[in-house]
mmCIF file of C-alpha atoms and ligand atoms in Angstrom:
data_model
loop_
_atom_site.group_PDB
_atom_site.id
_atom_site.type_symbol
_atom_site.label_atom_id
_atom_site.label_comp_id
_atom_site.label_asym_id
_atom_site.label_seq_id
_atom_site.Cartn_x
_atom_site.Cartn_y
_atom_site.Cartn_z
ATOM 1 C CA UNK N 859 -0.291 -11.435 9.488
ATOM 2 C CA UNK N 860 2.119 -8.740 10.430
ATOM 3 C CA UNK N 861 -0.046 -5.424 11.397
ATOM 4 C CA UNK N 862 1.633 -1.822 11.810
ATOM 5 C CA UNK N 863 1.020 1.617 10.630
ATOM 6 C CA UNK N 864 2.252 4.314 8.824
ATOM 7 C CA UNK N 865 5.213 6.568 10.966
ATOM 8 C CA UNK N 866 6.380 10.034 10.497
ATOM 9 C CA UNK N 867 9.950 10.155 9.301
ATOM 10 C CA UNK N 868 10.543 13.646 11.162
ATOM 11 C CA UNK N 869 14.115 13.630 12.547
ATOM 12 C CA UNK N 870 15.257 10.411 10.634
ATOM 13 C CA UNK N 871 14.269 7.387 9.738
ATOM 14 C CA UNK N 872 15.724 5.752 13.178
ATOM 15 C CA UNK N 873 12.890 7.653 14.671
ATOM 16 C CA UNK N 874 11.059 6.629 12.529
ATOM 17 C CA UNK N 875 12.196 3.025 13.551
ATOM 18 C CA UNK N 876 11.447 3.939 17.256
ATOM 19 C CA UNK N 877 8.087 5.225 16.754
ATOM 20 C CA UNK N 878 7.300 2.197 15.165
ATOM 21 C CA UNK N 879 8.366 0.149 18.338
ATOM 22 C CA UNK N 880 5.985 2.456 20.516
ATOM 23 C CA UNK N 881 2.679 1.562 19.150
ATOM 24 C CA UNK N 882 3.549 -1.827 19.013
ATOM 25 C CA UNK N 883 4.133 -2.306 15.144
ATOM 26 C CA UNK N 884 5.220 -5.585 13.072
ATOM 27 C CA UNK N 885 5.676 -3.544 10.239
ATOM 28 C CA UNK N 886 6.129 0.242 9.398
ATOM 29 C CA UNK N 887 6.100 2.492 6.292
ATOM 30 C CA UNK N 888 7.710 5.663 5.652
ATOM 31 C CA UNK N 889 8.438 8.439 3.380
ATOM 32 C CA UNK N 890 11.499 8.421 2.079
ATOM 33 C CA UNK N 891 11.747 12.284 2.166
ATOM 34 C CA UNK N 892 8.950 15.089 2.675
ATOM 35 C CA UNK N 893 5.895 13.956 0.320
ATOM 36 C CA UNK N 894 5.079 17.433 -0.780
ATOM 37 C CA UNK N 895 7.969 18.339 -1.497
ATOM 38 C CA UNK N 896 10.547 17.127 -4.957
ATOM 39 C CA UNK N 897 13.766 17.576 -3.167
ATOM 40 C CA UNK N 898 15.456 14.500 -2.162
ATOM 41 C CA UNK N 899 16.438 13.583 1.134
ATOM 42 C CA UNK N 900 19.835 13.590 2.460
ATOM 43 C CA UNK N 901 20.691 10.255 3.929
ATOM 44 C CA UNK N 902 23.709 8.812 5.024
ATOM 45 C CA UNK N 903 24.675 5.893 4.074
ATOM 46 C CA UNK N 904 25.814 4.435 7.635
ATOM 47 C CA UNK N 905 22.182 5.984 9.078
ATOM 48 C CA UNK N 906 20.538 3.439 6.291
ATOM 49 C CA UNK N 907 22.313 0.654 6.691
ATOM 50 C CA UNK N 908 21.541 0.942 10.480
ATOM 51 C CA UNK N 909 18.145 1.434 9.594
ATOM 52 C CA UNK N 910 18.158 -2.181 7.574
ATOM 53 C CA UNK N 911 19.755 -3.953 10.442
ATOM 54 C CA UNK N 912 17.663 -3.485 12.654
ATOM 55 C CA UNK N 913 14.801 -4.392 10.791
ATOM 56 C CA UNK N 914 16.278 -7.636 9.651
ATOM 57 C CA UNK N 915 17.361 -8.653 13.059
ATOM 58 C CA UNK N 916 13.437 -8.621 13.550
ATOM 59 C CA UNK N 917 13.037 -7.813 17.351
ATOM 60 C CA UNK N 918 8.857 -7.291 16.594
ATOM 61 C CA UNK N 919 9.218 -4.891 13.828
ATOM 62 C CA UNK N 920 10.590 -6.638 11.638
ATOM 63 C CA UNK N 921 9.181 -5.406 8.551
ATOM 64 C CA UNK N 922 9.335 -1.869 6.627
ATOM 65 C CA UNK N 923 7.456 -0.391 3.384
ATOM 66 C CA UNK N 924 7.969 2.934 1.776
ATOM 67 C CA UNK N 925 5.751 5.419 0.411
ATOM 68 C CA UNK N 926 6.386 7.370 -2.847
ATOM 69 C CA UNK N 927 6.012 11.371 -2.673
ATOM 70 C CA UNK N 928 2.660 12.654 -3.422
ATOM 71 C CA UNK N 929 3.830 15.238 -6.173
ATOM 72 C CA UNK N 930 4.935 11.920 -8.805
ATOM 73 C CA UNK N 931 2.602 11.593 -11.352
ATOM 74 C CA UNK N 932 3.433 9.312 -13.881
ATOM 75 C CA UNK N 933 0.059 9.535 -15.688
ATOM 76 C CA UNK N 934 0.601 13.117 -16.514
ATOM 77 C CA UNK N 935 0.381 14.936 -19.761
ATOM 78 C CA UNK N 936 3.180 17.110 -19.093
ATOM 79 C CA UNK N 937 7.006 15.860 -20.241
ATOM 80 C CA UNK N 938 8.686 17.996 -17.901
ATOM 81 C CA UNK N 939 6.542 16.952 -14.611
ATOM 82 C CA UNK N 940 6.659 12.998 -15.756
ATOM 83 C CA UNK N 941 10.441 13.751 -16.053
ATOM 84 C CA UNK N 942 10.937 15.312 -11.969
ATOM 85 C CA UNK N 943 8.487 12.340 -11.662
ATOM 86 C CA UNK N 944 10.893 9.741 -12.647
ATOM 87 C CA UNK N 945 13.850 11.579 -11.268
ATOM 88 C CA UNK N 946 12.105 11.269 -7.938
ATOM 89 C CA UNK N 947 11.064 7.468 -8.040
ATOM 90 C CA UNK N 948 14.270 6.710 -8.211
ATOM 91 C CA UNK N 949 15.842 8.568 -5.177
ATOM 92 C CA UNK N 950 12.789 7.274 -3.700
ATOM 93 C CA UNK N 951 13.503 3.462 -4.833
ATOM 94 C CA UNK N 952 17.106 3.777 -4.047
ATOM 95 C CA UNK N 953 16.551 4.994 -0.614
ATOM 96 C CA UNK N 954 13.629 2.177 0.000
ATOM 97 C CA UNK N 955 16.886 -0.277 -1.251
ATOM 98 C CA UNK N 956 18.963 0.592 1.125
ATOM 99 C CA UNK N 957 16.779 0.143 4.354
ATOM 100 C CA UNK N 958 15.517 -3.205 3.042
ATOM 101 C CA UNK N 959 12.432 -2.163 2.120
ATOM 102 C CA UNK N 960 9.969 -5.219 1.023
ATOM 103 C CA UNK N 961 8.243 -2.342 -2.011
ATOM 104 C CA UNK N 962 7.745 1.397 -2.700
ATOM 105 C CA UNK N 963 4.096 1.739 -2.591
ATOM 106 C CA UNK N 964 2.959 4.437 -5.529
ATOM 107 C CA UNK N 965 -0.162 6.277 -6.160
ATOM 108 C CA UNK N 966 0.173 5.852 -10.171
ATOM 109 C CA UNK N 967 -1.141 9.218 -10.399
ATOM 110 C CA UNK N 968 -4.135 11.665 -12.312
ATOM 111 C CA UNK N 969 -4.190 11.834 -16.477
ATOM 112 C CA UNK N 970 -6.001 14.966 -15.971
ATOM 113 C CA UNK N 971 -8.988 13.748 -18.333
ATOM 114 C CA UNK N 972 -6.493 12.327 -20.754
ATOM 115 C CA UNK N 973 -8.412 8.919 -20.497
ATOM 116 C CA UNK N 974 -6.399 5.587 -19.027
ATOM 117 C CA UNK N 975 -6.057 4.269 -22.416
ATOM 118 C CA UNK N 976 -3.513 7.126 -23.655
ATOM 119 C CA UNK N 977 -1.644 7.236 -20.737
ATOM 120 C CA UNK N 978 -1.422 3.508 -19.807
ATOM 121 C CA UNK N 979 2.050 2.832 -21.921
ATOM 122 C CA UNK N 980 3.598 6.049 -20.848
ATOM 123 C CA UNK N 981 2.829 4.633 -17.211
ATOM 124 C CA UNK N 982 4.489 0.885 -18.279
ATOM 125 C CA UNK N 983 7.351 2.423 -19.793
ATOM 126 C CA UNK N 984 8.091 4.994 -16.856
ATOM 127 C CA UNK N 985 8.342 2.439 -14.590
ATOM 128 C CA UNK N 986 10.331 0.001 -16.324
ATOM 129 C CA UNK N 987 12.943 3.481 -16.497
ATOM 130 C CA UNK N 988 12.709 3.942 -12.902
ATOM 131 C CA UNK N 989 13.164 0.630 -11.791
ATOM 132 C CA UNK N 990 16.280 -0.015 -14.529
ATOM 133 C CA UNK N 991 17.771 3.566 -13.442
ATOM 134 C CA UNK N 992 17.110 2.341 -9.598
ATOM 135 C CA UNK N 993 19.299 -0.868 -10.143
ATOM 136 C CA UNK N 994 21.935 1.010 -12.094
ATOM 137 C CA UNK N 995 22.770 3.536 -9.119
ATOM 138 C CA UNK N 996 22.462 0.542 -6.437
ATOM 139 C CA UNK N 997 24.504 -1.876 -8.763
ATOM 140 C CA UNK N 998 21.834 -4.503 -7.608
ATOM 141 C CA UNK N 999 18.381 -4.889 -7.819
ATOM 142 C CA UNK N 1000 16.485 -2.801 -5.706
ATOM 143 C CA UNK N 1001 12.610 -3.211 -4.313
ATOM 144 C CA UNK N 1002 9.520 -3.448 -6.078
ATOM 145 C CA UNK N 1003 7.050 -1.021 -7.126
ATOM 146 C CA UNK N 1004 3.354 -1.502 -5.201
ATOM 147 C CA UNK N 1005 1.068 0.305 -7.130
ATOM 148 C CA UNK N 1006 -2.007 1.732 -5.181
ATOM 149 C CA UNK N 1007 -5.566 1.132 -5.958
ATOM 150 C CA UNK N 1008 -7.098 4.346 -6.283
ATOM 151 C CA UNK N 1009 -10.019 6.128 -4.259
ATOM 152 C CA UNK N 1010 -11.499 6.993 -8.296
ATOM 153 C CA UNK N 1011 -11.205 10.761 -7.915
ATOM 154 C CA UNK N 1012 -11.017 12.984 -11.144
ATOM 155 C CA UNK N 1013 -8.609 11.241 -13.349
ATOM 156 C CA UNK N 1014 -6.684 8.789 -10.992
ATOM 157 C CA UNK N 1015 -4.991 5.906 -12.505
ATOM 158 C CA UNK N 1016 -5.888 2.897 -10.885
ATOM 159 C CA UNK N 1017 -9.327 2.550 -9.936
ATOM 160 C CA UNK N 1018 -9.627 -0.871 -10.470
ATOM 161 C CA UNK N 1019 -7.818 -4.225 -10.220
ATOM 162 C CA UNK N 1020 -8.059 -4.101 -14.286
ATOM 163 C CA UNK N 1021 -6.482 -0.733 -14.930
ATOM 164 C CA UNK N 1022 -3.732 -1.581 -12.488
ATOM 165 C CA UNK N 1023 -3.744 -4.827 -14.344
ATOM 166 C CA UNK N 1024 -3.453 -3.247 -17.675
ATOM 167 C CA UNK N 1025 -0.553 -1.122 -16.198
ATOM 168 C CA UNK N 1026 1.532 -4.289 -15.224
ATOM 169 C CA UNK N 1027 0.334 -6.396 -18.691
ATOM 170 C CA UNK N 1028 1.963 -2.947 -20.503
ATOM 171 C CA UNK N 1029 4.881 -3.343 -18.195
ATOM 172 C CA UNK N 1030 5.413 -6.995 -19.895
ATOM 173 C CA UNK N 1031 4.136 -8.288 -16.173
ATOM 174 C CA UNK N 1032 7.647 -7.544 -15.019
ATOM 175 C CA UNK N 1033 8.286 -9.232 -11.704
ATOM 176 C CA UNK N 1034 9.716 -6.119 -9.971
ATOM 177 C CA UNK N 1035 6.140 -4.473 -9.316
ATOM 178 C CA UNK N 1036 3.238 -5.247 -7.367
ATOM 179 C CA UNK N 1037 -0.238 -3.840 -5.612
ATOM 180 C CA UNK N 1038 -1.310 -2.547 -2.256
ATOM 181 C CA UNK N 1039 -4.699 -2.672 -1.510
ATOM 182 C CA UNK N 1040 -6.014 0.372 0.334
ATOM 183 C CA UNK N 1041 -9.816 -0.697 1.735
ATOM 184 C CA UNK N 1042 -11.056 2.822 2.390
ATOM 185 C CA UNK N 1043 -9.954 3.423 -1.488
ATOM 186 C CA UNK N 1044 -11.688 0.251 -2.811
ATOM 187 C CA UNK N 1045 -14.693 1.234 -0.331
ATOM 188 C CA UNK N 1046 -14.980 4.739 -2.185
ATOM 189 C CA UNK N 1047 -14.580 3.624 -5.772
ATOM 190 C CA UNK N 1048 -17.386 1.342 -5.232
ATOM 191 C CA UNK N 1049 -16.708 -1.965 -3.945
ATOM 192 C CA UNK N 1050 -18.145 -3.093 -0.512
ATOM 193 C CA UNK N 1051 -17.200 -6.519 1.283
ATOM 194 C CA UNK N 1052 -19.315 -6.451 4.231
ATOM 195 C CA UNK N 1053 -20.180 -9.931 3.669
ATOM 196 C CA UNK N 1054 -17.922 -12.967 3.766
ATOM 197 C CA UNK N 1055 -19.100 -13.869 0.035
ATOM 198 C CA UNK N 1056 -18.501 -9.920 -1.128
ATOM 199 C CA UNK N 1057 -15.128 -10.246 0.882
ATOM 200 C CA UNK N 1058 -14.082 -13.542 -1.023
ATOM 201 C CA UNK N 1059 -15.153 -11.604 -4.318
ATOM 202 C CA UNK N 1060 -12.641 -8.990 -3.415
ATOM 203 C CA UNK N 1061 -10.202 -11.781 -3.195
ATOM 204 C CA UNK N 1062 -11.078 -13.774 -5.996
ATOM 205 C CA UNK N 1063 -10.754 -10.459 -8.175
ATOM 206 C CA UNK N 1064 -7.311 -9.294 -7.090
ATOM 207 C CA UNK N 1065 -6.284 -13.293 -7.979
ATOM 208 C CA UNK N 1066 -7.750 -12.853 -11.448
ATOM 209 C CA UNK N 1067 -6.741 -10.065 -12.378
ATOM 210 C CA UNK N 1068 -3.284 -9.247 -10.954
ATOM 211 C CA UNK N 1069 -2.486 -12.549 -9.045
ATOM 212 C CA UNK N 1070 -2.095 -12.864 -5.153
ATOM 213 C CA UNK N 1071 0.975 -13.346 -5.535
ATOM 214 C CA UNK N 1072 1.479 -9.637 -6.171
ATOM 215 C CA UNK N 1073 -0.596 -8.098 -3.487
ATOM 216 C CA UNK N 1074 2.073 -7.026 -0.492
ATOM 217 C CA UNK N 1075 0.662 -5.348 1.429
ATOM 218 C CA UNK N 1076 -3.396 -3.863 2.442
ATOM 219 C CA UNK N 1077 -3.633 -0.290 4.043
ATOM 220 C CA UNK N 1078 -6.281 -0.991 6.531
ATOM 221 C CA UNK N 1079 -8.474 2.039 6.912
ATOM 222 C CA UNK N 1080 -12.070 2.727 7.700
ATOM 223 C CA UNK N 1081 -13.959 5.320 5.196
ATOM 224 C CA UNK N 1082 -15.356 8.840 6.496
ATOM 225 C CA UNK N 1083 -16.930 9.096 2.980
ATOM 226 C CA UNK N 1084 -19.905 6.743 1.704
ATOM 227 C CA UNK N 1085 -19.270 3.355 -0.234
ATOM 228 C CA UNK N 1086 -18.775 4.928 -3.954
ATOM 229 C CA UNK N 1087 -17.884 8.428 -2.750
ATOM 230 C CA UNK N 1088 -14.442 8.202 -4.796
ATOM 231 C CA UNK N 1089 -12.787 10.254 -2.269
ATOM 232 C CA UNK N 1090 -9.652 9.511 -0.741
ATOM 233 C CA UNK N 1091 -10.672 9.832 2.923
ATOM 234 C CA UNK N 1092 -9.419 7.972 5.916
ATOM 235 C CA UNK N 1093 -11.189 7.073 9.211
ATOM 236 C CA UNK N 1094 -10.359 5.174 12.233
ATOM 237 C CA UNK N 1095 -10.955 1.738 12.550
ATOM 238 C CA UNK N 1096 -14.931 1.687 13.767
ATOM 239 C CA UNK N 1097 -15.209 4.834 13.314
ATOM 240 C CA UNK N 1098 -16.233 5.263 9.739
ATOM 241 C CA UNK N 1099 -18.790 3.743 6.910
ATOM 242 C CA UNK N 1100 -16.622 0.635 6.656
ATOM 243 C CA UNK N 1101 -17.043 -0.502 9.724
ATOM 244 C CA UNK N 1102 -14.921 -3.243 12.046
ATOM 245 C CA UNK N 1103 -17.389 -6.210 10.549
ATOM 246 C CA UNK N 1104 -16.005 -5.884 7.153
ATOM 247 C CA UNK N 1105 -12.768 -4.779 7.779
ATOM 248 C CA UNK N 1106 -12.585 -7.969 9.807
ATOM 249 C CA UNK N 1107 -13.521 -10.045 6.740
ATOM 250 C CA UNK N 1108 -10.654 -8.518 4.821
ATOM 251 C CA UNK N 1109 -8.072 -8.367 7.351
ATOM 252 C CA UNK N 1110 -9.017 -11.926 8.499
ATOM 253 C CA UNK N 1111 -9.333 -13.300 4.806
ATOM 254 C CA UNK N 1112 -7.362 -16.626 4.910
ATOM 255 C CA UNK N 1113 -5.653 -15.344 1.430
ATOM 256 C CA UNK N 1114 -4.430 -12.213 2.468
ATOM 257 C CA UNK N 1115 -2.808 -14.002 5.397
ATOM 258 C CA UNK N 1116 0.645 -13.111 4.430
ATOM 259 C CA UNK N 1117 0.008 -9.589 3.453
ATOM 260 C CA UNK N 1118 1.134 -6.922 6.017
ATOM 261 C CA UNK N 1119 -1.597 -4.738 7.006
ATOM 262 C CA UNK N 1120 -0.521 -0.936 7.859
ATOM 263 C CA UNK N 1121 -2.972 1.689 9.185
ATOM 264 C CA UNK N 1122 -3.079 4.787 7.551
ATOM 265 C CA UNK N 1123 -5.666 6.303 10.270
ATOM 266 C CA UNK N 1124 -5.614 9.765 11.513
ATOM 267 C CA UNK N 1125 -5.536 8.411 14.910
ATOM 268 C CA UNK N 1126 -6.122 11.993 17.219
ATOM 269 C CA UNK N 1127 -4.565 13.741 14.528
ATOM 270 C CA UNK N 1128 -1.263 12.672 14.920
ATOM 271 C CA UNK N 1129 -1.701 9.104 13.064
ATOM 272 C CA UNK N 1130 -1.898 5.339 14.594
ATOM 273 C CA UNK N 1131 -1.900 4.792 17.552
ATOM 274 C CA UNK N 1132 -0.802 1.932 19.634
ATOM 275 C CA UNK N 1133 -4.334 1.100 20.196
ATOM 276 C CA UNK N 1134 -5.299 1.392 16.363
ATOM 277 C CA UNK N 1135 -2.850 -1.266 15.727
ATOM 278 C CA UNK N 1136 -4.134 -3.597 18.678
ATOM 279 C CA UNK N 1137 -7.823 -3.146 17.535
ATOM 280 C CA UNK N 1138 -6.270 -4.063 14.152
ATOM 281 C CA UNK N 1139 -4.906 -7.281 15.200
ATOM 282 C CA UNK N 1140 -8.407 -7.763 17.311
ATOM 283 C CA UNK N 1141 -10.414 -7.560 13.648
ATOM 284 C CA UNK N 1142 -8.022 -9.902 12.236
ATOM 285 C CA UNK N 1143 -8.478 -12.319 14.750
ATOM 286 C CA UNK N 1144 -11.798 -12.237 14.623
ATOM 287 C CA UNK N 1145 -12.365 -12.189 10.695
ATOM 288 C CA UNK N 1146 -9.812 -15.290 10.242
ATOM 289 C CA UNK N 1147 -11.727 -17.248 13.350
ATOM 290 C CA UNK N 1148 -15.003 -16.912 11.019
ATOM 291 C CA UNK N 1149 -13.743 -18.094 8.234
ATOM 292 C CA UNK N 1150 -11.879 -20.872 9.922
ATOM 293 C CA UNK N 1151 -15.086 -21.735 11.247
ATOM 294 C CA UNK N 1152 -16.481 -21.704 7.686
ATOM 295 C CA UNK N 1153 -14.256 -23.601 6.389
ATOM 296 C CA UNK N 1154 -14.989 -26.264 9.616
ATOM 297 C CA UNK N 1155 -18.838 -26.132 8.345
ATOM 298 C CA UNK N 1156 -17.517 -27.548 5.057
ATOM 299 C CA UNK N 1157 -18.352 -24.802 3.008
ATOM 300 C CA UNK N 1158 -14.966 -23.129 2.808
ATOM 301 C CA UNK N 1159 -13.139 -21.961 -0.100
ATOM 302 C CA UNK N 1160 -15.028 -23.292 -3.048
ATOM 303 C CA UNK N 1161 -17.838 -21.303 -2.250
ATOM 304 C CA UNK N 1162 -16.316 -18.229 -2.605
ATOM 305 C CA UNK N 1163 -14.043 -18.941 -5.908
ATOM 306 C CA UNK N 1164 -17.011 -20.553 -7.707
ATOM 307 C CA UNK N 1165 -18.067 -17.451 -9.410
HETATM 308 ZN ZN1 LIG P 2406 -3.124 4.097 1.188
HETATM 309 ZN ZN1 LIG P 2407 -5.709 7.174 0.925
#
């Protein structure tokens, strides 16, 4: 499993590259430009195709995912909003493109009480847009869309592995987007997998209802809110109501295997560190060795896809 974290871009996306290398990372994500803010980044084009090389010639870090800008909201009620919205995916898309990014991963966004139902084929159609209007500036096809499991705040879209299920069946289950699986954001809207069985039903879930095939990436964080709180806050690995025993079972889960796992942890304030991602890599170790072990006892996968 490749393990990183989430890097600032300050100064570039090379440093962003470098501070990757630092703590130790197999993969990285990045914002494409400031996330608060809807003005687009100015990159150059020999910067980015730098930027892709080096990641493709694989020296550790090999890997790199982007993340959307906070402001798009794709769910929203408001035409001229969903329209910056749009506007924004793209630049955001085209710039993931051009580093060789393996998906954009999106927080769908809020309805604002609206209800899912009336704004689930305004969110299909928006991203079929983006992603067409993405391929037409590159002149190829660009990356895919992950969309983001939500924490279940106020009127988020995508609480669930059925509403972002629903989103993808209204998208025609077009092949250009996928899911990332944040655990503090599943642990907050509800679901807990601090059992081997409970982490298997996590897995069996995301298979039924969106396919595994789908899931990219996981952002691995501990919760400093209760199981159910749906609020979107992260802790450090250990250091929150998660805990290292069932991020282990996740992390370690033979079918996420070929996920990346990036930490989204505040770290001392200043994000992951290089011992964040290390105690990472510890937990997966240790969560795939028990279930290896299961699977020794005989008792291995069928037990946990019978249900
Ligand atoms: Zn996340
Ligand atoms: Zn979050």
């Amino acid at each position: 499993m490749d393990i990183g974290a989430h890097v600032r871009s300050s100064g570039g996306l090379p440093a962003a590259l470098a501070r990757g290398r630092e703590i130790r990372a197999d993969v990285i994500q990045v914002f494409t430009q400031s996330p608060r803010m809807w003005r687009a980044a100015r990159h150059d084009a020999e910067t980015l195709a730098r930027v892709r090389a080096e990641i493709a010639v694989g020296n550790r870090l090999r890997r790199v995912f982007c993340h959307a800008t906070y402001l798009v909201n794709l769910a929203t009620p408001d035409a001229a909003l969903l329209e910056r919205s749009r506007t924004c995916l793209v630049d955001n898309l085209t710039t993931a493109a051009a580093i060789g990014a393996d998906g954009l991963v999106l927080h769908v966004g809020s309805h604002l009480g609206g209800g899912f139902a009336g704004c689930r084929d305004q969110v299909a159609k928006s991203l079929l847009a983006v992603l067409e209007e993405t391929e037409e500036v590159l002149g190829r096809p660009g990356c895919p869309i992950l969309l983001e499991n939500a924490a279940g705040a106020g009127g988020t879209v995508g609480r669930s592995f059925t509403e972002l299920a629903e989103l993808i069946d209204a998208a025609a289950g077009d092949a250009r987007l996928g899911v990332c699986l944040d655990t503090q954001h599943l642990f907050a809207s509800g679901v807990a997998y601090d059992t081997p069985e409970k982490a298997d039903q996590v897995v069996a879930d995301i298979e039924h209802h969106v396919g595994l095939e789908r899931l990219a990436c996981l952002h691995v964080n501990d919760s400093a809110v209760p199981l159910g709180a749906n609020r979107d806050r992260h802790a450090n690995l250990g250091e929150g109501e998660i805990g290292e025993m069932a991020l282990s079972l996740l992390l370690g889960h033979p079918s996420l295997e070929t996920c990346a796992a990036i930490l989204e942890v505040p770290g001392n304030g200043d994000g992951p560190r290089d011992l964040d991602v290390a105690l990472a890599r510890r937990l997966q170790q240790a969560g795939a060795s028990h279930f290896a072990k299961r699977s020794a006892r005989g008792m291995g996968r069928s037990a946990g896809t019978a249900r």
